[in-house]
Each structure stands twice: as structure tokens, then as C-alpha cells.
PDB file of C-alpha atoms in Angstrom:
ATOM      1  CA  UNK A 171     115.788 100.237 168.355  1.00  0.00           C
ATOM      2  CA  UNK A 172     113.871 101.833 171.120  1.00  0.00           C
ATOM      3  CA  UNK A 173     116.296 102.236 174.424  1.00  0.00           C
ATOM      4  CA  UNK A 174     114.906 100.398 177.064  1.00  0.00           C
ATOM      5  CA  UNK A 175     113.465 102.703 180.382  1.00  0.00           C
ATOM      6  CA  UNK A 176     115.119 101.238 183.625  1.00  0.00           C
ATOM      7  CA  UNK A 177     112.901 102.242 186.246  1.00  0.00           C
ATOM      8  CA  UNK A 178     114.094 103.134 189.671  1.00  0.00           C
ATOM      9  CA  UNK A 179     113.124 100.970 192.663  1.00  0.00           C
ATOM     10  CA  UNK A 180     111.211 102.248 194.960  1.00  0.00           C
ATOM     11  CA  UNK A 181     112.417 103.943 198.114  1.00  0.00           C
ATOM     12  CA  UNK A 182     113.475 102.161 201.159  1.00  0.00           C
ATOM     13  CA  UNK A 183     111.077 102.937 204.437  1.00  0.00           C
ATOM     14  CA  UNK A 184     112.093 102.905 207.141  1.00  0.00           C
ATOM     15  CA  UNK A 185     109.013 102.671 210.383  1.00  0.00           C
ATOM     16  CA  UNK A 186     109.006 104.799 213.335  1.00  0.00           C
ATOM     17  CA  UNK A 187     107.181 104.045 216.554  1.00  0.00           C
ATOM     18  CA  UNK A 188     107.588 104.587 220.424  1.00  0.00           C
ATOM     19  CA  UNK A 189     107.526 101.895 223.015  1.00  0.00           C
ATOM     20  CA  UNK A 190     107.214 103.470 226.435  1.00  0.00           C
ATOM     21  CA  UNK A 191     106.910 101.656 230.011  1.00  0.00           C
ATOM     22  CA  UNK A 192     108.031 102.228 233.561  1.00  0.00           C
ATOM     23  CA  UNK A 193     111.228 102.214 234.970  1.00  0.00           C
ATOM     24  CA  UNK A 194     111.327 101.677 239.040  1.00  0.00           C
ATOM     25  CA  UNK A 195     115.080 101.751 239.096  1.00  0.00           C
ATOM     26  CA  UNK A 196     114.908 105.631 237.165  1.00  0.00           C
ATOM     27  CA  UNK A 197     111.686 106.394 238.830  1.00  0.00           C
ATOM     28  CA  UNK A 198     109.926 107.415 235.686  1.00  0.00           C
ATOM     29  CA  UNK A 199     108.253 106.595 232.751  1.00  0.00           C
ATOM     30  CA  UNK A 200     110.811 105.801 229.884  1.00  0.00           C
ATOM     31  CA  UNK A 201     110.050 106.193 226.339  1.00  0.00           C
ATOM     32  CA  UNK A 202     112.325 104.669 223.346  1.00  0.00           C
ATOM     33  CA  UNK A 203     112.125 105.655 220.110  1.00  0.00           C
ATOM     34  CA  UNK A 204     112.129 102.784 217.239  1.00  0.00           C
ATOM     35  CA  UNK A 205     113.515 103.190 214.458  1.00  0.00           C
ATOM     36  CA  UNK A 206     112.520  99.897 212.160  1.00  0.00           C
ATOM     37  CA  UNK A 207     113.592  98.078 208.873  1.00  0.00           C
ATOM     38  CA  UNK A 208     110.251  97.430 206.121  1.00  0.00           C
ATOM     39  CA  UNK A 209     108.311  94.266 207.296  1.00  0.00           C
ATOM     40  CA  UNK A 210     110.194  94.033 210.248  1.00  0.00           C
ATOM     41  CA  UNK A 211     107.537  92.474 212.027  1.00  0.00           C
ATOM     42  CA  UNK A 212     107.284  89.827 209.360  1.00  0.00           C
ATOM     43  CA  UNK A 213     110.199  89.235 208.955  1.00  0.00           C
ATOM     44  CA  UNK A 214     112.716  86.066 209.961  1.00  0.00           C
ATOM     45  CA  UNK A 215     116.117  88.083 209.869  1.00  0.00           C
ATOM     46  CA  UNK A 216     117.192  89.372 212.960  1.00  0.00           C
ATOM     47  CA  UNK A 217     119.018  92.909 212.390  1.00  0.00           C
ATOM     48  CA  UNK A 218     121.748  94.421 214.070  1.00  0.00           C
ATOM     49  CA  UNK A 219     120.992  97.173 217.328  1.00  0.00           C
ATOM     50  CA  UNK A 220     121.741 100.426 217.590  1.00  0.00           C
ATOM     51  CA  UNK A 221     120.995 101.731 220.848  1.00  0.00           C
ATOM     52  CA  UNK A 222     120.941 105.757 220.931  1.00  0.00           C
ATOM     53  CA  UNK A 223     121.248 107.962 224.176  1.00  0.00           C
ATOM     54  CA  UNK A 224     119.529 110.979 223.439  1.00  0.00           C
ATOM     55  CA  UNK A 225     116.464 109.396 221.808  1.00  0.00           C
ATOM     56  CA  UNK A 226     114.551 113.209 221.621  1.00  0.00           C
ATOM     57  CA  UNK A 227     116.694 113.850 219.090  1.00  0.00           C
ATOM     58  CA  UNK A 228     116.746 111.013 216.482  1.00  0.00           C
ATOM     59  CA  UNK A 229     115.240 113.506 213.920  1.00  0.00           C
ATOM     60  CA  UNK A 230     117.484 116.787 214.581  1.00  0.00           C
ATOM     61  CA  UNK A 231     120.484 114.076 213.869  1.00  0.00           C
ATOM     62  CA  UNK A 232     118.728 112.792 211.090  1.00  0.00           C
ATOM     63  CA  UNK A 233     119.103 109.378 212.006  1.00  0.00           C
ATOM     64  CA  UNK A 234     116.481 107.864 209.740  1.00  0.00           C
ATOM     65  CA  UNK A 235     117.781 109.834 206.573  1.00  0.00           C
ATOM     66  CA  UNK A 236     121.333 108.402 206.890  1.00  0.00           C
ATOM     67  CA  UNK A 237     120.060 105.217 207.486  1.00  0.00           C
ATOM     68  CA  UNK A 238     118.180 104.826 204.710  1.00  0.00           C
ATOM     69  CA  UNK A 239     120.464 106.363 202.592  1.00  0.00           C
ATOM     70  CA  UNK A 240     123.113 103.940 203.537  1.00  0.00           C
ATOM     71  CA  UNK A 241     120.932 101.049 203.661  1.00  0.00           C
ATOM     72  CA  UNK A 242     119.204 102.303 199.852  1.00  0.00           C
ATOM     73  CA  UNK A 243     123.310 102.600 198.516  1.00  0.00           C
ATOM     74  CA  UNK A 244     124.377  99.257 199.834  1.00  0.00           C
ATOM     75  CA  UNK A 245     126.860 100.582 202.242  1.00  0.00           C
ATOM     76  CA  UNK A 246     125.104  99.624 205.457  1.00  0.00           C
ATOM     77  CA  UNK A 247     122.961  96.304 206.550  1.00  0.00           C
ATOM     78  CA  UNK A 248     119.493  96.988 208.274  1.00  0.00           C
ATOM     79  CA  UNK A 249     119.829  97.804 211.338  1.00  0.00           C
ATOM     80  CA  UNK A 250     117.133  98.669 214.651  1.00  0.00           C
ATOM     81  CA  UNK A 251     117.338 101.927 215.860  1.00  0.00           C
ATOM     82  CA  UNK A 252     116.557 102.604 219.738  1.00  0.00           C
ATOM     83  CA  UNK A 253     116.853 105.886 220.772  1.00  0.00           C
ATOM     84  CA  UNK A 254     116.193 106.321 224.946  1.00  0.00           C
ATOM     85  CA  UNK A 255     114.348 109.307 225.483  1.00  0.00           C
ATOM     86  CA  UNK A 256     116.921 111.022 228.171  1.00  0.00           C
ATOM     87  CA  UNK A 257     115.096 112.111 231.032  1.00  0.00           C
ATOM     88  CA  UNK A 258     117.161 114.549 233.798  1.00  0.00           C
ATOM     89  CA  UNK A 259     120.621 114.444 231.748  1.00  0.00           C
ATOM     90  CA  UNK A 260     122.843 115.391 234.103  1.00  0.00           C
ATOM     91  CA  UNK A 261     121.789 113.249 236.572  1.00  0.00           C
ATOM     92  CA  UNK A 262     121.395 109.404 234.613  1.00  0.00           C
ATOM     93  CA  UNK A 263     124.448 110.404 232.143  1.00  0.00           C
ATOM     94  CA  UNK A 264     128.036 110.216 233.543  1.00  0.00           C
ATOM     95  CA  UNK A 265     130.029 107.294 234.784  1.00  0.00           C
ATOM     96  CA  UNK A 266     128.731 104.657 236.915  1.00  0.00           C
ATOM     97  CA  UNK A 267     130.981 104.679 239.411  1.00  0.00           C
ATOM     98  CA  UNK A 268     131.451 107.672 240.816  1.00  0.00           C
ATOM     99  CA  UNK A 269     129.266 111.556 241.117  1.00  0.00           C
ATOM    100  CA  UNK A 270     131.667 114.462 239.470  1.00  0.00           C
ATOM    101  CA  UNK A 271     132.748 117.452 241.566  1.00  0.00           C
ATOM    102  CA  UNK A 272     129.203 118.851 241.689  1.00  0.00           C
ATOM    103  CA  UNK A 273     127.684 115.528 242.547  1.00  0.00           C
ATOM    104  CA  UNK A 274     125.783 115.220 239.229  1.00  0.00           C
ATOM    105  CA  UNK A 275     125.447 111.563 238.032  1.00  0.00           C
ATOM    106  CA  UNK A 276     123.735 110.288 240.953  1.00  0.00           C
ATOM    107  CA  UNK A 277     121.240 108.393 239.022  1.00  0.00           C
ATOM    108  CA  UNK A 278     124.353 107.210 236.121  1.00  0.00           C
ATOM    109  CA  UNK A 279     124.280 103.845 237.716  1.00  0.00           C
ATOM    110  CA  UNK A 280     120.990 103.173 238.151  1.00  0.00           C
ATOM    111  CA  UNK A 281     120.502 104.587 234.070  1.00  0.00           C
ATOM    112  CA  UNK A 282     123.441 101.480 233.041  1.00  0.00           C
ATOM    113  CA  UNK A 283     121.209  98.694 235.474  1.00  0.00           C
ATOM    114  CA  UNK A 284     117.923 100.047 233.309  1.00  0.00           C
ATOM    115  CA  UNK A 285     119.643  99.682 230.341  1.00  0.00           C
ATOM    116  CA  UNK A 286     121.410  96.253 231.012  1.00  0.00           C
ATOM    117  CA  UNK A 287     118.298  94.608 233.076  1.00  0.00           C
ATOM    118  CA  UNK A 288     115.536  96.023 231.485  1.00  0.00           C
ATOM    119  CA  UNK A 289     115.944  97.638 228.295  1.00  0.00           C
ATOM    120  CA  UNK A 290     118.399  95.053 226.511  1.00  0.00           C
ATOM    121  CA  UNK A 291     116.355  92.263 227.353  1.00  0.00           C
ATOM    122  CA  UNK A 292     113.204  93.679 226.485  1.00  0.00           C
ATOM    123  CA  UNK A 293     114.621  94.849 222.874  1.00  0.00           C
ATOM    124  CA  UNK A 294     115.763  91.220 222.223  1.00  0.00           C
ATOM    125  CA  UNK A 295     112.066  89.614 222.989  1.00  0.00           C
ATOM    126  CA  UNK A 296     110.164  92.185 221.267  1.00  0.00           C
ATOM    127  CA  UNK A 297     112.098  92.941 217.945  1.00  0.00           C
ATOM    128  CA  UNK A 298     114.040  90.905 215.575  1.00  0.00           C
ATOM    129  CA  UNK A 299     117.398  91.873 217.177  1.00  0.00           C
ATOM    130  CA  UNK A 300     120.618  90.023 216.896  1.00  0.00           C
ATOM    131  CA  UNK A 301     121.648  88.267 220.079  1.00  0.00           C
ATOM    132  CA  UNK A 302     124.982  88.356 219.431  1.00  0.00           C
ATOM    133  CA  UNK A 303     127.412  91.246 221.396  1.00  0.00           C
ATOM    134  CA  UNK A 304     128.983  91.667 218.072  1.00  0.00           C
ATOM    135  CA  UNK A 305     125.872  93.255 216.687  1.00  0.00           C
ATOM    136  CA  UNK A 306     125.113  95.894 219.308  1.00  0.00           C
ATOM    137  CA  UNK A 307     126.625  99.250 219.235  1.00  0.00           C
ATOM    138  CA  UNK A 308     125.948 102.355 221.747  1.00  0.00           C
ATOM    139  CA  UNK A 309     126.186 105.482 221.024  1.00  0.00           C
ATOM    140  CA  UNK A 310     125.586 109.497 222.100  1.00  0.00           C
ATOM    141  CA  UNK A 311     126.337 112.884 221.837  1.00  0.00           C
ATOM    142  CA  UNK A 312     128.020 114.762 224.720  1.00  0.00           C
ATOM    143  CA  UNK A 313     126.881 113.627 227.326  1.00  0.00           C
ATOM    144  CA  UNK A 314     124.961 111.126 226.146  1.00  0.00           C
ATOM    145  CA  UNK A 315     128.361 109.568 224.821  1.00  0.00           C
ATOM    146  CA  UNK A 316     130.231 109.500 227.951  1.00  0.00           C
ATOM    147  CA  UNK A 317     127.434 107.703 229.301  1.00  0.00           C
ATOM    148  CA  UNK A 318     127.821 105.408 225.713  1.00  0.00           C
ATOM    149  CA  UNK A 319     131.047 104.740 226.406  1.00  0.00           C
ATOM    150  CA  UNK A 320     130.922 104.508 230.702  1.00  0.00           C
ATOM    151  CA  UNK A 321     128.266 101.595 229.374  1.00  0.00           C
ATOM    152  CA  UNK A 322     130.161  99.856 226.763  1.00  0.00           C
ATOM    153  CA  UNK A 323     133.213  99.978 228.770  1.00  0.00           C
ATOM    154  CA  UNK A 324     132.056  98.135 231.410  1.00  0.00           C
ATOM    155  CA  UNK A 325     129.386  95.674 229.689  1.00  0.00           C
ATOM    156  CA  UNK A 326     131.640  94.306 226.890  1.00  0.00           C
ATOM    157  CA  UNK A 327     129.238  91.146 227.250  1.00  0.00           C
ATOM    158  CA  UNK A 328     126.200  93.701 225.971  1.00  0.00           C
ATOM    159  CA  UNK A 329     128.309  96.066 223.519  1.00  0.00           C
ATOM    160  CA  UNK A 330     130.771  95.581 220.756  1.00  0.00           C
ATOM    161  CA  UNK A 331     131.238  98.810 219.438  1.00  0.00           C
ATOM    162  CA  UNK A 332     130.741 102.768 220.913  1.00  0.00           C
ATOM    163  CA  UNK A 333     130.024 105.621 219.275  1.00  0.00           C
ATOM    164  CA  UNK A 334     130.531 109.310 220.681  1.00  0.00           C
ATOM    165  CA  UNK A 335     129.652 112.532 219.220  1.00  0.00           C
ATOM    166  CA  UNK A 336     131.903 115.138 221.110  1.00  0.00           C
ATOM    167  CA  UNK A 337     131.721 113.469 224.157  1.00  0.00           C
ATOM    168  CA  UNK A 338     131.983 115.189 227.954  1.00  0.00           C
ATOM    169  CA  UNK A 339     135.184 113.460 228.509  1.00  0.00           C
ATOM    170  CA  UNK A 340     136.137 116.557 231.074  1.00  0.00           C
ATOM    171  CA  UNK A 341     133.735 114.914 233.344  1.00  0.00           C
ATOM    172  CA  UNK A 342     136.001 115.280 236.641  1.00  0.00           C
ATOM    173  CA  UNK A 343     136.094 114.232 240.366  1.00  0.00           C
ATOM    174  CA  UNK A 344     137.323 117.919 241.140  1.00  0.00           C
ATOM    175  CA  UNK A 345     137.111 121.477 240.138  1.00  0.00           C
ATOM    176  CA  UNK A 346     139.568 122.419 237.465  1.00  0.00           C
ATOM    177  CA  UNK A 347     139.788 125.681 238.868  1.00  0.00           C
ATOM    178  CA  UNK A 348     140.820 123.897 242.058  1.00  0.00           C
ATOM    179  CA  UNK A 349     144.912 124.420 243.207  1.00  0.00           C
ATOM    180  CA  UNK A 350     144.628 120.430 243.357  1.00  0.00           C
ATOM    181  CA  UNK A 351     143.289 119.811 239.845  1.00  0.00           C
ATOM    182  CA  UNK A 352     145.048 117.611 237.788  1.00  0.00           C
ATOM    183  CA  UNK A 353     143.604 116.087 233.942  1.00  0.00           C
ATOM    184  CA  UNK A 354     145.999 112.818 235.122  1.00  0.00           C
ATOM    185  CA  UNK A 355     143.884 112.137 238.473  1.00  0.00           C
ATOM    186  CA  UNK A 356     140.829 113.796 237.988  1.00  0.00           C
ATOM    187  CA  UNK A 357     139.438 113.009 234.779  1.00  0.00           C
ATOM    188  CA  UNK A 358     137.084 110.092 235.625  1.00  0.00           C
ATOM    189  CA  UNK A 359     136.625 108.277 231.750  1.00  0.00           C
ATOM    190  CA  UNK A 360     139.966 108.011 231.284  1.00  0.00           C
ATOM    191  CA  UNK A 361     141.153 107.158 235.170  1.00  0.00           C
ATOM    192  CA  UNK A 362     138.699 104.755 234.812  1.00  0.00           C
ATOM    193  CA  UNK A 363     140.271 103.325 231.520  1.00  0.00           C
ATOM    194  CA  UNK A 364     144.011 103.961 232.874  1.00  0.00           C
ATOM    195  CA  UNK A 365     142.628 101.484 235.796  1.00  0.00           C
ATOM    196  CA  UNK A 366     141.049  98.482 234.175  1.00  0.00           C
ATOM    197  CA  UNK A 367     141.670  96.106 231.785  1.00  0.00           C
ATOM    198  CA  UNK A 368     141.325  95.560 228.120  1.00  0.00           C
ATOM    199  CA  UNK A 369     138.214  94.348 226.932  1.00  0.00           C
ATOM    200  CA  UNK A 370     138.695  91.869 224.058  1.00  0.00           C
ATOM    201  CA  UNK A 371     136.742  93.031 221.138  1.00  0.00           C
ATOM    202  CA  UNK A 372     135.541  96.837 221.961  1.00  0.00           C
ATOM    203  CA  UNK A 373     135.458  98.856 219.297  1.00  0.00           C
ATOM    204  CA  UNK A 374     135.824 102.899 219.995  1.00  0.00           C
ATOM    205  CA  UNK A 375     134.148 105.836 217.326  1.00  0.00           C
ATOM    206  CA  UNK A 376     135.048 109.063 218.681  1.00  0.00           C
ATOM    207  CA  UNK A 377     134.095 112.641 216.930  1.00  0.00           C
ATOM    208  CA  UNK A 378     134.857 116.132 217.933  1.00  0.00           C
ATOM    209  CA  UNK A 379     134.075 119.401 215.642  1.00  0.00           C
ATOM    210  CA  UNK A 380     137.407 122.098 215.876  1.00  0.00           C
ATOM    211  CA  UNK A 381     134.761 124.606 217.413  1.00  0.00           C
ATOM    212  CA  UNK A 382     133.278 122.495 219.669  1.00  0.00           C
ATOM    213  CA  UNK A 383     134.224 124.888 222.395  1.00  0.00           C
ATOM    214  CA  UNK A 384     136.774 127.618 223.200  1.00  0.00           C
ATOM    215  CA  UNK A 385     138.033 126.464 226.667  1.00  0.00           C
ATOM    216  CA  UNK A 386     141.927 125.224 227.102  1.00  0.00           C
ATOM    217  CA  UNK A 387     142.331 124.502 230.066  1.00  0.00           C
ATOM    218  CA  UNK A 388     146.263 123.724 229.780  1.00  0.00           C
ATOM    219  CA  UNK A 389     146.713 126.646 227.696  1.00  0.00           C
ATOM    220  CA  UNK A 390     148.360 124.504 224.775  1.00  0.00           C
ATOM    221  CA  UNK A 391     146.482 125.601 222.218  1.00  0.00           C
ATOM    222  CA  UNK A 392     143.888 123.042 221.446  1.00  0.00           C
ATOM    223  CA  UNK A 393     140.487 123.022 222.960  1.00  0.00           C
ATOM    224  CA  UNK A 394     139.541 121.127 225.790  1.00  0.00           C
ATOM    225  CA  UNK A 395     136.918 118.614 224.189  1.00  0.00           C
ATOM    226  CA  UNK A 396     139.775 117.823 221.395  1.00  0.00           C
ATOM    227  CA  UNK A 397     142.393 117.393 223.944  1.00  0.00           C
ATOM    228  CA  UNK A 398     139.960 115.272 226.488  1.00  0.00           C
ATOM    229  CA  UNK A 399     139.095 112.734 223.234  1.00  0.00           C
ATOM    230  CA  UNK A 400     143.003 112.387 222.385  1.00  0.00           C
ATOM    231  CA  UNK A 401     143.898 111.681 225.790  1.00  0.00           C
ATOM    232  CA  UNK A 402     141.444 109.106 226.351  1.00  0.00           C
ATOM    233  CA  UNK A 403     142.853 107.439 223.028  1.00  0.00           C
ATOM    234  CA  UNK A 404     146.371 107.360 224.624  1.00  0.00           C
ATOM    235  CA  UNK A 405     144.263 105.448 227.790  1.00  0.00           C
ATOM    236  CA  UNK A 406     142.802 103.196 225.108  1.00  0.00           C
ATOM    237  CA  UNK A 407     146.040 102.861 222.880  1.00  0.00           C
ATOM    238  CA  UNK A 408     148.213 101.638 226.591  1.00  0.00           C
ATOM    239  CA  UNK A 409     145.813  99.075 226.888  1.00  0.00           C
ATOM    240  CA  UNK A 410     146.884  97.922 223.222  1.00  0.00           C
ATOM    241  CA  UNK A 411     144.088  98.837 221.518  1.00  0.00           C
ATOM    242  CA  UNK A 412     144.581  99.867 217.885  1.00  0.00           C
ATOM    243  CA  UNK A 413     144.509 103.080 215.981  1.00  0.00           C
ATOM    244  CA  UNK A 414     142.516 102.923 212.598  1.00  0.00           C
ATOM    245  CA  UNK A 415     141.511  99.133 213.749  1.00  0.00           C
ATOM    246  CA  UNK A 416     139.989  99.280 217.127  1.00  0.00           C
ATOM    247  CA  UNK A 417     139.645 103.088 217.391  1.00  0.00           C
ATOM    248  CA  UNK A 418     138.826 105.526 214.870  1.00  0.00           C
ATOM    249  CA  UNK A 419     139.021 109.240 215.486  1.00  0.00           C
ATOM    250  CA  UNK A 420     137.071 111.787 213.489  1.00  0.00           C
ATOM    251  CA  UNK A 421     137.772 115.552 213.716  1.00  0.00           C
ATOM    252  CA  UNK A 422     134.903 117.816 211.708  1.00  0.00           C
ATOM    253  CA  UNK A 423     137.046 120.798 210.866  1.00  0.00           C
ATOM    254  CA  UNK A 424     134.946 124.070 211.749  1.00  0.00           C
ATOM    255  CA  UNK A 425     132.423 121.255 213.396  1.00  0.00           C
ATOM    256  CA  UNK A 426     130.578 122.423 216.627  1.00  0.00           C
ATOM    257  CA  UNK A 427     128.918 121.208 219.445  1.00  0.00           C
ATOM    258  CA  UNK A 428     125.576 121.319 218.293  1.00  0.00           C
ATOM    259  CA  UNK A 429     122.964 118.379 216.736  1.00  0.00           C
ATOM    260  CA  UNK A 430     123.806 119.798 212.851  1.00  0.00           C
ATOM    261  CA  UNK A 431     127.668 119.284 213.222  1.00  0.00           C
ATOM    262  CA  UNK A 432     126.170 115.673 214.627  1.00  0.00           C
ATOM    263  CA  UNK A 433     124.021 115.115 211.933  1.00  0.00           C
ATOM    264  CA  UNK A 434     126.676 115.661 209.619  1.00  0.00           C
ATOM    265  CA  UNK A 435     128.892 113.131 211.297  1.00  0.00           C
ATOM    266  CA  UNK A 436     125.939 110.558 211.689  1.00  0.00           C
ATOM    267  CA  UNK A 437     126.715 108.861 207.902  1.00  0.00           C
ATOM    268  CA  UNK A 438     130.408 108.265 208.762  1.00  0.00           C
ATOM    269  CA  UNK A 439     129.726 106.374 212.256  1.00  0.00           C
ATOM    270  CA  UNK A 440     126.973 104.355 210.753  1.00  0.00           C
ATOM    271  CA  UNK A 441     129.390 103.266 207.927  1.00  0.00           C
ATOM    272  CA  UNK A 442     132.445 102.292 210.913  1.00  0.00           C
ATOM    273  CA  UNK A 443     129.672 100.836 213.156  1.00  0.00           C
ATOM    274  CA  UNK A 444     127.529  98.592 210.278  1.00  0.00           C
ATOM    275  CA  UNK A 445     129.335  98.866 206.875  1.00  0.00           C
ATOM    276  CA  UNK A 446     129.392  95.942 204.874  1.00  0.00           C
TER     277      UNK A 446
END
């Protein structure tokens, strides 16, 4: 009896395009890369949001590979993909409220208005995106994920879940090098964290890589970017957040901070942020 030939299905693929408009509150025009499920635009489904800082670099982190990877193995939904196309880095990433030391951030606040005002609202009328809070996650490398989590922190009503990829969490109201310094005061994440209040429902996906950098600041052995991640988990953990259930920490041994060791993480955040 002849064995019968199973033949593969064909490949999920995914669509890429670029919306781009102006943003008076940034000053410039903004361009977002899409990344979209097949038939989107014919479909009735509305599909979960994944909204990217750091949108230049969707293919060095290999965004659309995992996705459809983990879509094509049944280990993720469909999801959107929109990746803001960062513009002067050090000036719309940071925290909201407040410039660090050198006075960089200045435009962080007016960045988390164009995002909340304009760029949210726009997603949700012109792609098949869940409405829901509980189906948009944020997400960025460096600095792009302090300025994930600065906006997830304080829009709960917008974002469920955060992502960040070895994120600047030494981002500081003072010079370390200063006789005043202190990681307690100055450290402007996690003051801000130690300060508030929980936010029913966040979600936290943190990554660092072992190499990420070589400084150590408190001379105790582990680097900085390690140390600043941990220490903002404490924050999170005194405001009864969970390990393993509300936060999950990843460490890429021999991982650095560049957009391979990211792109090597990528798989294991999109399975926390939209496994099945």
C-alpha cells in the first residue's frame, strides 16, 4: 500500500508597510513601521498590538522572523506590529517627568502625549487592533525600554504588559561621579516606582545580557545594567507585584548590549507577552 505524501502548508506571511504623518507635539515627521497578519485588511478579527520603540530596527531584531515562527508553531496568536521610527533618542526617550543630570529627555513627555493622543488612537481606527488594554504591550531596547516602561507605567489604561531589552534603568537626576550620588535617590525609574502606586494588571518583561557592559558602579561585582534591572524588581516586588507571575526576569548569559543579543531574546518575550 502506497504511503500517503502529507504535504506541508504553506508558509505564514507576514506584510510590511510604513505609515508616516506629522507630529506637531515632536516637531517632525514620524514614520511607523507595520508589521501585519495575511488578509489583515480583510479580515473581521481584531489582533492584539505590539507597539515597538525603536521601529529602525524591526529587521536587525528580527521581529518578523520570530513572529512568524511563533505564529507558524502555534505558540503565539497574530499579533500587529508597530515599530516608531525613533527620531533624536536621547531627547524623546527617558521618563516623562523629569530631564536626567545632563538635561536629556526634554522632549520624553511630549514623545508619551504623541504616543497616547495620536498614535494609539490612530492605530485603533486604521487597523484591526484590539481595543482592549489587555491586548497592548510596549516594548524597547535600552533606551527605547525605559521609555517602554516610563509609558506603561504611567498609562496602565493604554498598556497591559512591558517589555525591555537591557533597559537604561541608570537614567539619573545626578552625576554618579557626584560626592552626592546616591542609586536610592537618584535613579529616576525606580524613584518613580518607589513613589507611586500599584497599577492593577501591569505586567513587567525585563532582559539583560551578562556583558551588557563592564561598569559597577558600587563595586559589588555585578554590572551596572544587571544591578539597575534587579533593583527596579525590588521597586516592583514592594508594591506586591509578583515574581514569575507579574514580572519575569531574563538574564542571556554572555548576552550583550547590542541588536543580535536582542534578537536572540525577541522569541522568549513574544511567547510571555502573546503565548497561547
Amino acid at each position: 500500500m502506497a504511503k500517503e505524501i502529507v504535504k506541508p502548508e504553506a508558509l505564514l506571511h507576514y506584510t510590511e508597510e510604513t505609515i508616516s504623518a506629522y507630529s506637531n507635539l515632536l516637531g517632525r515627521e514620524v514614520a511607523v513601521n507595520m508589521l501585519l497578519p495575511p488578509d489583515c485588511s480583510m479580515s473581521k478579527i481584531k489582533y492584539p498590538l505590539l507597539l515597538l520603540n525603536d521601529g529602525q530596527d524591526m529587521k536587525a531584531l528580527k521581529v518578523r522572523e520570530a513572529v512568524e515562527k511563533l505564529v507558524e508553531d502555534s505558540q503565539i496568536e497574530n499579533i500587529i506590529v508597530a515599530g516608531v521610527v525613533a527620531g533624536d533618542r536621547l531627547q524623546e526617550y527617558g521618563v516623562a517627568f523629569q530631564r536626567d543630570y545632563l538635561k536629556r529627555g526634554r522632549s520624553a513627555k511630549a514623545y508619551t502625549k504623541y504616543v497616547t493622543t495620536e498614535l494609539i488612537p490612530y492605530l485603533l481606527y486604521k487597523f484591526p487592533v484590539q481595543p482592549d488594554n489587555e491586548c497592548h504591550t510596549i516594548a524597547g531596547c535600552s533606551m527605547g525600554g525605559l521609555s517602554a516602561m516610563d509609558l506603561a507605567w504611567n498609562h496602565p489604561d493604554i498598556f497591559k504588559k512591558v517589555g525591555v531589552f537591557s533597559g537604561s534603568f541608570w537614567w539619573r537626576k545626578r552625576d554618579s561621579l557626584s560626592r552626592f550620588y546616591s542609586d536610592h535617590r537618584d535613579r529616576l525609574m525606580h524613584r518613580q516606582v518607589r513613589n507611586g502606586k500599584k497599577k492593577e494588571g501591569l505586567k513587567f518583561w525585563f532582559q539583560t545580557g551578562t556583558l551588557d557592559e563592564q561598569g559597577d558602579r558600587n563595586k559589588n561585582g555585578v554590572i551596572d545594567s544587571i544591578d539597575d534591572t534587579l533593583d527596579l524588581i525590588v521597586e516592583l516586588t514592594k508594591k506586591e507585584y509578583r515574581p514569575f507571575y507579574d514580572i519575569q526576569y531574563y538574564e542571556l548569559e554572555g548576552g550583550r548590549h547590542n541588536l543580535e543579543t536582542w534578537a536572540q531574546a525577541m522569541p522568549e518575550f513574544l511567547k510571555w507577552a502573546f503565548g497561547k
